């Protein structure tokens, strides 16, 4: 199909670069530089889709992001829901269709890349129209660091869509020179196709740059498709222009009805005459330019219908020159046509009353009800808006710190005003920032604008036929009409927010860019209230929709959260370990051999440790180095037990509580020297405990002479565990006396292990004879392999976290976070012995004396053994007293925290926290599994080697 | 071309032709409720309906239902860990199930189920603990393995190779979502019908106490005498309590949420993940509704920081790769009133005739009917209902906390 | 995202910081002497004003030092930052 509405030349499109695209199943041609909307209009296509509720045909109404109608689903290059045809740049091979309501997500992964960039500047200028460019030039010439963002493919803003002159030449020549000058300055960044969508605290502005969308199928895969700019600016100049306000009249929603300024944009920027027979309906001077320009481009302009009694003389003269009839004091009261407007019904409008109507045939009805400054970003930044009754619009109110507004965004709609306003706010901003401001010697010359007539604020044209269904649409996307608003106010609603929710006005993709202010006006009229007091609904980020994937950026897949692995990780992988996520760490979970499942593997690993020797990678344990004269004092205040009495060369187990007395972590502490301790934390809590200790040291006890350093990553830690561990260690550490007497339980020695300097501690989390070998992380794998080789004669077995869990559970050792939640005290764990009686105070002590802590029925850690030794209790199973379940709610005594099959015990067992648990030892309780109640016997939490003879051996 | 087909998602039920009067405040009321959100309106309704007290004013400083009621993600569930919590939330869920008939208002309560994902072995243990406790408390709860998760919600990525794979999930089939404006307006309309005065743009500026008893409420629209005053002001509770020298263990934080454009149905349930910080549903018209994490600092500004949203999106795409080209359409912030144990405070205060309902954190919407019912009982009888009896202010002294941080994990 | 002035490092993005709640709440000297009510006041009760609030921040991804700030909780505006050993500034 040939492009019959395209002028042979002119505009910013490349008339030699034809592109083929498909819309609603039809193949069309457009030009490079087109939007989907301009290409459709060039082909005479106005209707894009049908409306969501009423199924009414809807067309292209604007030339920008504010369009309430022209929603499309892109299918090729990649499915993307709900874009406006007016903002989709045409690319060769584009396939799209109109959307009547809901978009469709792709059924395959998005192959595109997305990223984000941080930048800092003195001045961020949003909008590269005349005001923004004037501001940018002023700032850039002064040497300030400037970022200029603009949503269009090229700078110019409104100048792209008009025919005005600057300095006696086409305005776009001035734009080109400005852009060239900005480009030549080193501290200036100009970002086109970049929409500032969010303005947050302290000059933080988010912008979305569309980097490859316009390339369509030719977009290079290695480039990020879209980029989020996180811009921190000392000052922000909002020069975002204005949106033209439609007029509300019966039948105002048909394809072929368009904003007057947008028709000018289609003409000047795209070389498209949007219709052949034109009627213009306006309450504002600006629409006359559209009538003149379209007439000069060859369209037949039948009439300008101006609702005002006073119309601008210079424009009426220009119309007369071209034979365009101007009907002042008239309005459009309705339209004919189904899928396209075919006739405008026009009637005199005096004193709020309609006269006799007649009809004017047309295929393009242009409307203009004035202009709404684009105050979105200013409002997001907490700027208060002021209602300007003359404009019928909200404009920026009192200034806010570190921000200014220029140009049409302030309600200043002249070119001269935009240029001078942009320069002026820039000069002021530079002064505020203490930067040398070079005042522009002279502003670019603009033709003097003749005096016009004030805008008439007309919220809606009265219904000529009150019996007809209301077709005076306010929010076209939501199919919401004047009568919907009146119904809402009739229901008792007085707030614009309520009316918005009642009618859904302003909730669609455009967030009410064209409908919001009109709705406020109609509500105010209905209530007899002042628009200024009524206000408008809140402008919330984002200004225009932003893709989820763009916001997610690169923080996906393996980069979603750091993966931490130990120095010995490669060995584990090589030996077939399955891994468990513990915090950010990958920990070996178990090492299946041949076709073992987890149960078989763990039974084998457990048996090997208890019978001979095993080793595991304990490097993920948190490690904190504590140094200083008051190191012991600090630990005394933070652990429940006494640490300052620890001897050099010894180790001690310790528990930390929160101020509320609940256990937060446990680990071992060794004393390296008088003023030097090293403590361990649980894997998941390492960072939290370091923060916790730092907080106390810095904020409460700055007098303590102590320094804390995380050394988790510096040490590789290898527990060597089992009755033959001594033999293995002796083999690789010939200089170390490993005898029971020389190296007793809960002591540590510096030694050379496999030729590597090591610190070896005799501590045990399994109840076995065990040594914890610590070496520099660099040597971790070498020492691991040396121990592995030395253990070969004893069948040394690598084991993972699951076996570790079983072994410690057999001994009744709790795991913080598994046996405990945030409601468990050391006493509940049966650890009264770890609570110092000597210390006057430590963190958590006072809370132990609260009434709740003295209740006899607190939940306490106990063992549970199923009466049937083959039954494995479910972890998380609840414990009840009754042998048959009553109707709910069933009283619960506690829950199973850990449950395993034990190779050593030859049966299943569990740990649980149970109300008055220790008093219940010997009792039979029940754990529901599905519909069955499984009888269990309550036992002490220590089930294996109660005397500790193996550990001490 | 003219089509008459209505797009899917076009059909939300219309609101009624009349909702409420807009009276000026009377000089005196039996009960003044401060806060015209869901809780305040539900309390007024149940005071009138269950206790025959109708000389009530509900004072709202802005527009009715415009606080957290208008800002939450409307998830309704009762599968909380502790008996105390599941008691009041399940009471609430039962009321949700009959609310539409009770209020004669289409609240669009959709029992599409809620899935809480587990991403680690400890998550699995905690989830099983909660499922088992829920079952014994008579709450519908199931454990789903990853394949079953996929059956309930086909768009969840259960690939074991993702950064935090899905190990399974808890599932409450009776849980779901509702339409928040419809709920607030449903309560308001019925309360209005029974004689309750709903007074908007009425900001409380002081509370008068005489001889240890509440006497009046001072507002920008004059002083209003009150037999009893019930505070239901969520994030602003501390500010109100301060007027009578009452200190609360409450901190007010920003909490953000967001919606996408309208999309064809892809997401049949509600999915929540604590470990990966996502909760998302697809609302009635087709928009994806998502909540973000709580901003760390105190804030009354009804706005949060954008990096929280970006983080949220990254998490969402991990679980739902299909969302890649959906668009963020609108984001906003509310003020959540959090307590040290993530459980509410509902009950009497040291001042006679002054009652407190606050601290719901992220759980307020789902509790609306339940707490309205129980708070009305508390106010009418000057004694707590059994369901809110555990949620006293005194528990912070005794230590009898109801710690929903600990194991219930997801507190939304 | 707020831009927060660390007294040691200068202005940095909010994401580098951890929030620490109300400032100037000292750990009681003699906890054993406190009643349960007094202890609960320390444990759980903090101011929650709408307006200027003296609070603690940790520059956790930077110098890892704690400091205090007065910030308006209604506007998020930082009114002052100061070191722990400095007195709370008077905010007019």
Short mmCIF file of N, CA and C in Angstrom, two decimals, chain B residues 115-212:
data_model
loop_
_atom_site.label_atom_id
_atom_site.label_comp_id
_atom_site.label_asym_id
_atom_site.label_seq_id
_atom_site.Cartn_x
_atom_site.Cartn_y
_atom_site.Cartn_z
N UNK B 115 0.91 -19.15 47.63
CA UNK B 115 2.06 -20.05 47.63
C UNK B 115 3.23 -19.31 48.29
N UNK B 116 3.79 -19.88 49.36
CA UNK B 116 4.98 -19.31 49.99
C UNK B 116 6.18 -20.19 49.66
N UNK B 117 7.10 -19.68 48.88
CA UNK B 117 8.20 -20.52 48.39
C UNK B 117 9.28 -20.71 49.44
N UNK B 118 9.90 -21.89 49.38
CA UNK B 118 11.06 -22.20 50.22
C UNK B 118 12.29 -22.31 49.33
N UNK B 119 13.38 -21.66 49.72
CA UNK B 119 14.57 -21.62 48.88
C UNK B 119 15.81 -22.23 49.53
N UNK B 120 15.67 -22.75 50.73
CA UNK B 120 16.82 -23.38 51.37
C UNK B 120 16.29 -24.51 52.24
N UNK B 121 17.20 -25.35 52.73
CA UNK B 121 16.76 -26.47 53.56
C UNK B 121 16.09 -25.94 54.83
N UNK B 122 16.62 -24.84 55.37
CA UNK B 122 16.00 -24.30 56.58
C UNK B 122 14.64 -23.70 56.26
N UNK B 123 14.51 -23.09 55.09
CA UNK B 123 13.19 -22.62 54.64
C UNK B 123 12.20 -23.79 54.63
N UNK B 124 12.68 -24.95 54.16
CA UNK B 124 11.79 -26.11 54.08
C UNK B 124 11.36 -26.52 55.48
N UNK B 125 12.31 -26.57 56.41
CA UNK B 125 11.96 -26.95 57.79
C UNK B 125 10.94 -25.96 58.38
N UNK B 126 11.22 -24.68 58.19
CA UNK B 126 10.32 -23.67 58.73
C UNK B 126 8.93 -23.79 58.10
N UNK B 127 8.93 -24.08 56.81
CA UNK B 127 7.65 -24.20 56.10
C UNK B 127 6.87 -25.41 56.61
N UNK B 128 7.55 -26.52 56.79
CA UNK B 128 6.87 -27.73 57.27
C UNK B 128 6.32 -27.50 58.68
N UNK B 129 7.10 -26.80 59.47
CA UNK B 129 6.65 -26.48 60.83
C UNK B 129 5.34 -25.69 60.77
N UNK B 130 5.31 -24.74 59.87
CA UNK B 130 4.12 -23.88 59.77
C UNK B 130 2.94 -24.66 59.20
N UNK B 131 3.19 -25.49 58.19
CA UNK B 131 2.10 -26.29 57.62
C UNK B 131 1.49 -27.19 58.69
N UNK B 132 2.35 -27.84 59.46
CA UNK B 132 1.85 -28.76 60.49
C UNK B 132 1.08 -28.01 61.57
N UNK B 133 1.60 -26.86 61.97
CA UNK B 133 0.89 -26.07 62.98
C UNK B 133 -0.44 -25.59 62.42
N UNK B 134 -0.45 -25.14 61.19
CA UNK B 134 -1.69 -24.67 60.57
C UNK B 134 -2.74 -25.77 60.55
N UNK B 135 -2.32 -26.96 60.15
CA UNK B 135 -3.29 -28.06 60.05
C UNK B 135 -3.93 -28.34 61.41
N UNK B 136 -3.10 -28.36 62.45
CA UNK B 136 -3.64 -28.65 63.78
C UNK B 136 -4.52 -27.51 64.27
N UNK B 137 -4.31 -26.32 63.72
CA UNK B 137 -5.17 -25.19 64.08
C UNK B 137 -6.39 -25.09 63.18
N UNK B 138 -6.57 -26.09 62.32
CA UNK B 138 -7.76 -26.10 61.48
C UNK B 138 -7.66 -25.20 60.27
N UNK B 139 -6.45 -24.82 59.90
CA UNK B 139 -6.25 -23.94 58.74
C UNK B 139 -5.80 -24.79 57.57
N UNK B 140 -6.39 -24.57 56.42
CA UNK B 140 -5.99 -25.34 55.25
C UNK B 140 -4.56 -24.99 54.88
N UNK B 141 -3.72 -26.00 54.83
CA UNK B 141 -2.32 -25.78 54.52
C UNK B 141 -1.77 -27.04 53.89
N UNK B 142 -0.94 -26.84 52.88
CA UNK B 142 -0.34 -27.99 52.21
C UNK B 142 1.11 -27.68 51.94
N UNK B 143 1.90 -28.73 51.81
CA UNK B 143 3.26 -28.60 51.33
C UNK B 143 3.27 -29.02 49.87
N UNK B 144 3.89 -28.21 49.03
CA UNK B 144 4.02 -28.54 47.61
C UNK B 144 5.49 -28.79 47.29
N UNK B 145 5.76 -29.87 46.57
CA UNK B 145 7.13 -30.03 46.07
C UNK B 145 7.26 -29.17 44.81
N UNK B 146 8.48 -29.02 44.30
CA UNK B 146 8.65 -28.07 43.18
C UNK B 146 7.73 -28.37 41.99
N UNK B 147 7.53 -29.66 41.70
CA UNK B 147 6.67 -29.99 40.58
C UNK B 147 5.23 -29.55 40.85
N UNK B 148 4.81 -29.72 42.09
CA UNK B 148 3.44 -29.28 42.45
C UNK B 148 3.33 -27.76 42.42
N UNK B 149 4.42 -27.09 42.78
CA UNK B 149 4.43 -25.63 42.67
C UNK B 149 4.15 -25.23 41.23
N UNK B 150 4.81 -25.93 40.33
CA UNK B 150 4.65 -25.66 38.90
C UNK B 150 3.21 -25.92 38.44
N UNK B 151 2.60 -26.92 39.04
CA UNK B 151 1.22 -27.21 38.65
C UNK B 151 0.27 -26.10 39.14
N UNK B 152 0.53 -25.60 40.34
CA UNK B 152 -0.34 -24.54 40.87
C UNK B 152 -0.06 -23.23 40.15
N UNK B 153 1.20 -22.97 39.86
CA UNK B 153 1.58 -21.71 39.20
C UNK B 153 2.59 -22.01 38.10
N UNK B 154 2.11 -22.26 36.88
CA UNK B 154 3.00 -22.74 35.81
C UNK B 154 4.13 -21.78 35.44
N UNK B 155 4.03 -20.52 35.80
CA UNK B 155 5.08 -19.59 35.35
C UNK B 155 6.24 -19.48 36.33
N UNK B 156 6.16 -20.17 37.46
CA UNK B 156 7.29 -20.11 38.40
C UNK B 156 8.46 -20.91 37.83
N UNK B 157 9.64 -20.33 37.91
CA UNK B 157 10.83 -21.02 37.43
C UNK B 157 11.34 -21.98 38.51
N UNK B 158 11.19 -23.28 38.28
CA UNK B 158 11.67 -24.26 39.27
C UNK B 158 12.97 -24.93 38.83
N UNK B 159 13.61 -24.32 37.86
CA UNK B 159 14.91 -24.83 37.41
C UNK B 159 15.88 -24.92 38.60
N UNK B 160 16.51 -26.09 38.81
CA UNK B 160 17.42 -26.20 39.96
C UNK B 160 18.68 -25.36 39.81
N UNK B 161 18.94 -24.83 38.62
CA UNK B 161 20.19 -24.11 38.40
C UNK B 161 20.10 -22.61 38.69
N UNK B 162 18.96 -22.13 39.13
CA UNK B 162 18.90 -20.69 39.42
C UNK B 162 19.62 -20.42 40.74
N UNK B 163 19.87 -19.17 41.02
CA UNK B 163 20.71 -18.81 42.17
C UNK B 163 20.12 -19.37 43.47
N UNK B 164 18.85 -19.21 43.70
CA UNK B 164 18.20 -19.78 44.87
C UNK B 164 17.01 -20.62 44.42
N UNK B 165 17.26 -21.89 44.12
CA UNK B 165 16.20 -22.71 43.53
C UNK B 165 15.00 -22.88 44.46
N UNK B 166 13.89 -23.19 43.86
CA UNK B 166 12.67 -23.45 44.63
C UNK B 166 12.73 -24.88 45.16
N UNK B 167 12.74 -25.02 46.48
CA UNK B 167 12.76 -26.35 47.10
C UNK B 167 11.35 -26.86 47.36
N UNK B 168 10.38 -26.02 47.21
CA UNK B 168 9.00 -26.38 47.50
C UNK B 168 8.28 -25.16 48.02
N UNK B 169 7.08 -25.38 48.56
CA UNK B 169 6.31 -24.22 49.01
C UNK B 169 5.20 -24.68 49.94
N UNK B 170 4.77 -23.76 50.76
CA UNK B 170 3.52 -23.99 51.47
C UNK B 170 2.41 -23.40 50.61
N UNK B 171 1.22 -23.94 50.79
CA UNK B 171 0.10 -23.52 49.96
C UNK B 171 -1.15 -23.45 50.81
N UNK B 172 -1.80 -22.32 50.78
CA UNK B 172 -3.10 -22.20 51.44
C UNK B 172 -4.15 -21.91 50.37
N UNK B 173 -4.93 -22.93 50.01
CA UNK B 173 -5.89 -22.74 48.90
C UNK B 173 -6.95 -21.69 49.18
N UNK B 174 -7.35 -21.52 50.44
CA UNK B 174 -8.44 -20.57 50.73
C UNK B 174 -7.96 -19.13 50.74
N UNK B 175 -6.67 -18.93 50.68
CA UNK B 175 -6.14 -17.58 50.68
C UNK B 175 -6.42 -16.91 49.34
N UNK B 176 -6.16 -15.63 49.24
CA UNK B 176 -6.41 -14.97 47.96
C UNK B 176 -6.21 -13.47 48.01
N UNK B 177 -6.96 -12.80 47.17
CA UNK B 177 -6.89 -11.34 47.09
C UNK B 177 -8.31 -10.77 47.03
N UNK B 178 -8.43 -9.49 47.28
CA UNK B 178 -9.71 -8.79 47.13
C UNK B 178 -9.43 -7.41 46.55
N UNK B 179 -10.47 -6.65 46.32
CA UNK B 179 -10.31 -5.32 45.73
C UNK B 179 -10.45 -4.31 46.86
N UNK B 180 -9.33 -3.63 47.16
CA UNK B 180 -9.31 -2.89 48.42
C UNK B 180 -10.31 -1.74 48.51
N UNK B 181 -10.46 -0.96 47.43
CA UNK B 181 -11.42 0.15 47.50
C UNK B 181 -12.83 -0.37 47.77
N UNK B 182 -13.12 -1.49 47.15
CA UNK B 182 -14.46 -2.04 47.30
C UNK B 182 -14.71 -2.46 48.75
N UNK B 183 -13.66 -2.95 49.40
CA UNK B 183 -13.80 -3.37 50.79
C UNK B 183 -14.04 -2.15 51.68
N UNK B 184 -13.19 -1.14 51.52
CA UNK B 184 -13.33 0.06 52.34
C UNK B 184 -14.70 0.70 52.12
N UNK B 185 -15.09 0.80 50.87
CA UNK B 185 -16.35 1.47 50.56
C UNK B 185 -17.54 0.62 51.00
N UNK B 186 -17.39 -0.68 50.92
CA UNK B 186 -18.46 -1.57 51.39
C UNK B 186 -18.73 -1.37 52.87
N UNK B 187 -17.65 -1.32 53.66
CA UNK B 187 -17.81 -1.07 55.09
C UNK B 187 -18.37 0.32 55.34
N UNK B 188 -17.83 1.30 54.61
CA UNK B 188 -18.25 2.68 54.83
C UNK B 188 -19.74 2.84 54.53
N UNK B 189 -20.17 2.23 53.44
CA UNK B 189 -21.57 2.39 53.04
C UNK B 189 -22.51 1.80 54.09
N UNK B 190 -22.18 0.59 54.55
CA UNK B 190 -23.07 -0.02 55.53
C UNK B 190 -23.02 0.71 56.86
N UNK B 191 -21.84 1.16 57.26
CA UNK B 191 -21.74 1.91 58.50
C UNK B 191 -22.57 3.19 58.39
N UNK B 192 -22.43 3.87 57.25
CA UNK B 192 -23.21 5.08 56.99
C UNK B 192 -24.71 4.79 57.08
N UNK B 193 -25.12 3.67 56.48
CA UNK B 193 -26.54 3.30 56.50
C UNK B 193 -27.05 3.15 57.93
N UNK B 194 -26.16 2.66 58.81
CA UNK B 194 -26.61 2.42 60.19
C UNK B 194 -26.44 3.65 61.07
N UNK B 195 -26.05 4.77 60.46
CA UNK B 195 -26.03 6.02 61.21
C UNK B 195 -24.66 6.53 61.59
N UNK B 196 -23.63 5.80 61.21
CA UNK B 196 -22.27 6.25 61.54
C UNK B 196 -21.93 7.48 60.70
N UNK B 197 -21.34 8.49 61.34
CA UNK B 197 -20.89 9.68 60.61
C UNK B 197 -19.45 9.47 60.16
N UNK B 198 -19.25 9.51 58.87
CA UNK B 198 -17.89 9.43 58.33
C UNK B 198 -17.46 10.84 57.99
N UNK B 199 -16.43 11.31 58.67
CA UNK B 199 -16.04 12.72 58.53
C UNK B 199 -14.62 12.77 57.99
N UNK B 200 -14.53 13.22 56.74
CA UNK B 200 -13.23 13.27 56.08
C UNK B 200 -12.61 14.65 56.20
N UNK B 201 -11.34 14.73 55.83
CA UNK B 201 -10.59 15.98 55.97
C UNK B 201 -10.68 16.51 57.39
N UNK B 202 -10.65 15.60 58.34
CA UNK B 202 -10.81 15.96 59.75
C UNK B 202 -9.61 15.39 60.50
N UNK B 203 -8.68 16.27 60.78
CA UNK B 203 -7.42 15.83 61.39
C UNK B 203 -7.47 16.00 62.90
N UNK B 204 -7.10 14.96 63.60
CA UNK B 204 -7.07 15.02 65.06
C UNK B 204 -5.80 15.76 65.48
N UNK B 205 -6.01 16.78 66.32
CA UNK B 205 -4.87 17.59 66.76
C UNK B 205 -4.58 17.45 68.24
N UNK B 206 -5.52 16.83 68.96
CA UNK B 206 -5.30 16.63 70.39
C UNK B 206 -6.33 15.69 70.95
N UNK B 207 -5.98 15.06 72.07
CA UNK B 207 -6.91 14.16 72.76
C UNK B 207 -7.02 14.67 74.19
N UNK B 208 -8.25 14.94 74.64
CA UNK B 208 -8.43 15.47 75.99
C UNK B 208 -8.71 14.34 76.95
N UNK B 209 -7.93 14.32 78.02
CA UNK B 209 -8.11 13.30 79.06
C UNK B 209 -8.47 14.03 80.34
N UNK B 210 -9.54 13.59 80.99
CA UNK B 210 -9.96 14.19 82.26
C UNK B 210 -10.03 13.08 83.30
N UNK B 211 -9.29 13.25 84.37
CA UNK B 211 -9.27 12.26 85.45
C UNK B 211 -8.97 10.85 84.93
N UNK B 212 -8.01 10.78 84.06
CA UNK B 212 -7.59 9.46 83.57
C UNK B 212 -8.55 8.83 82.58
#
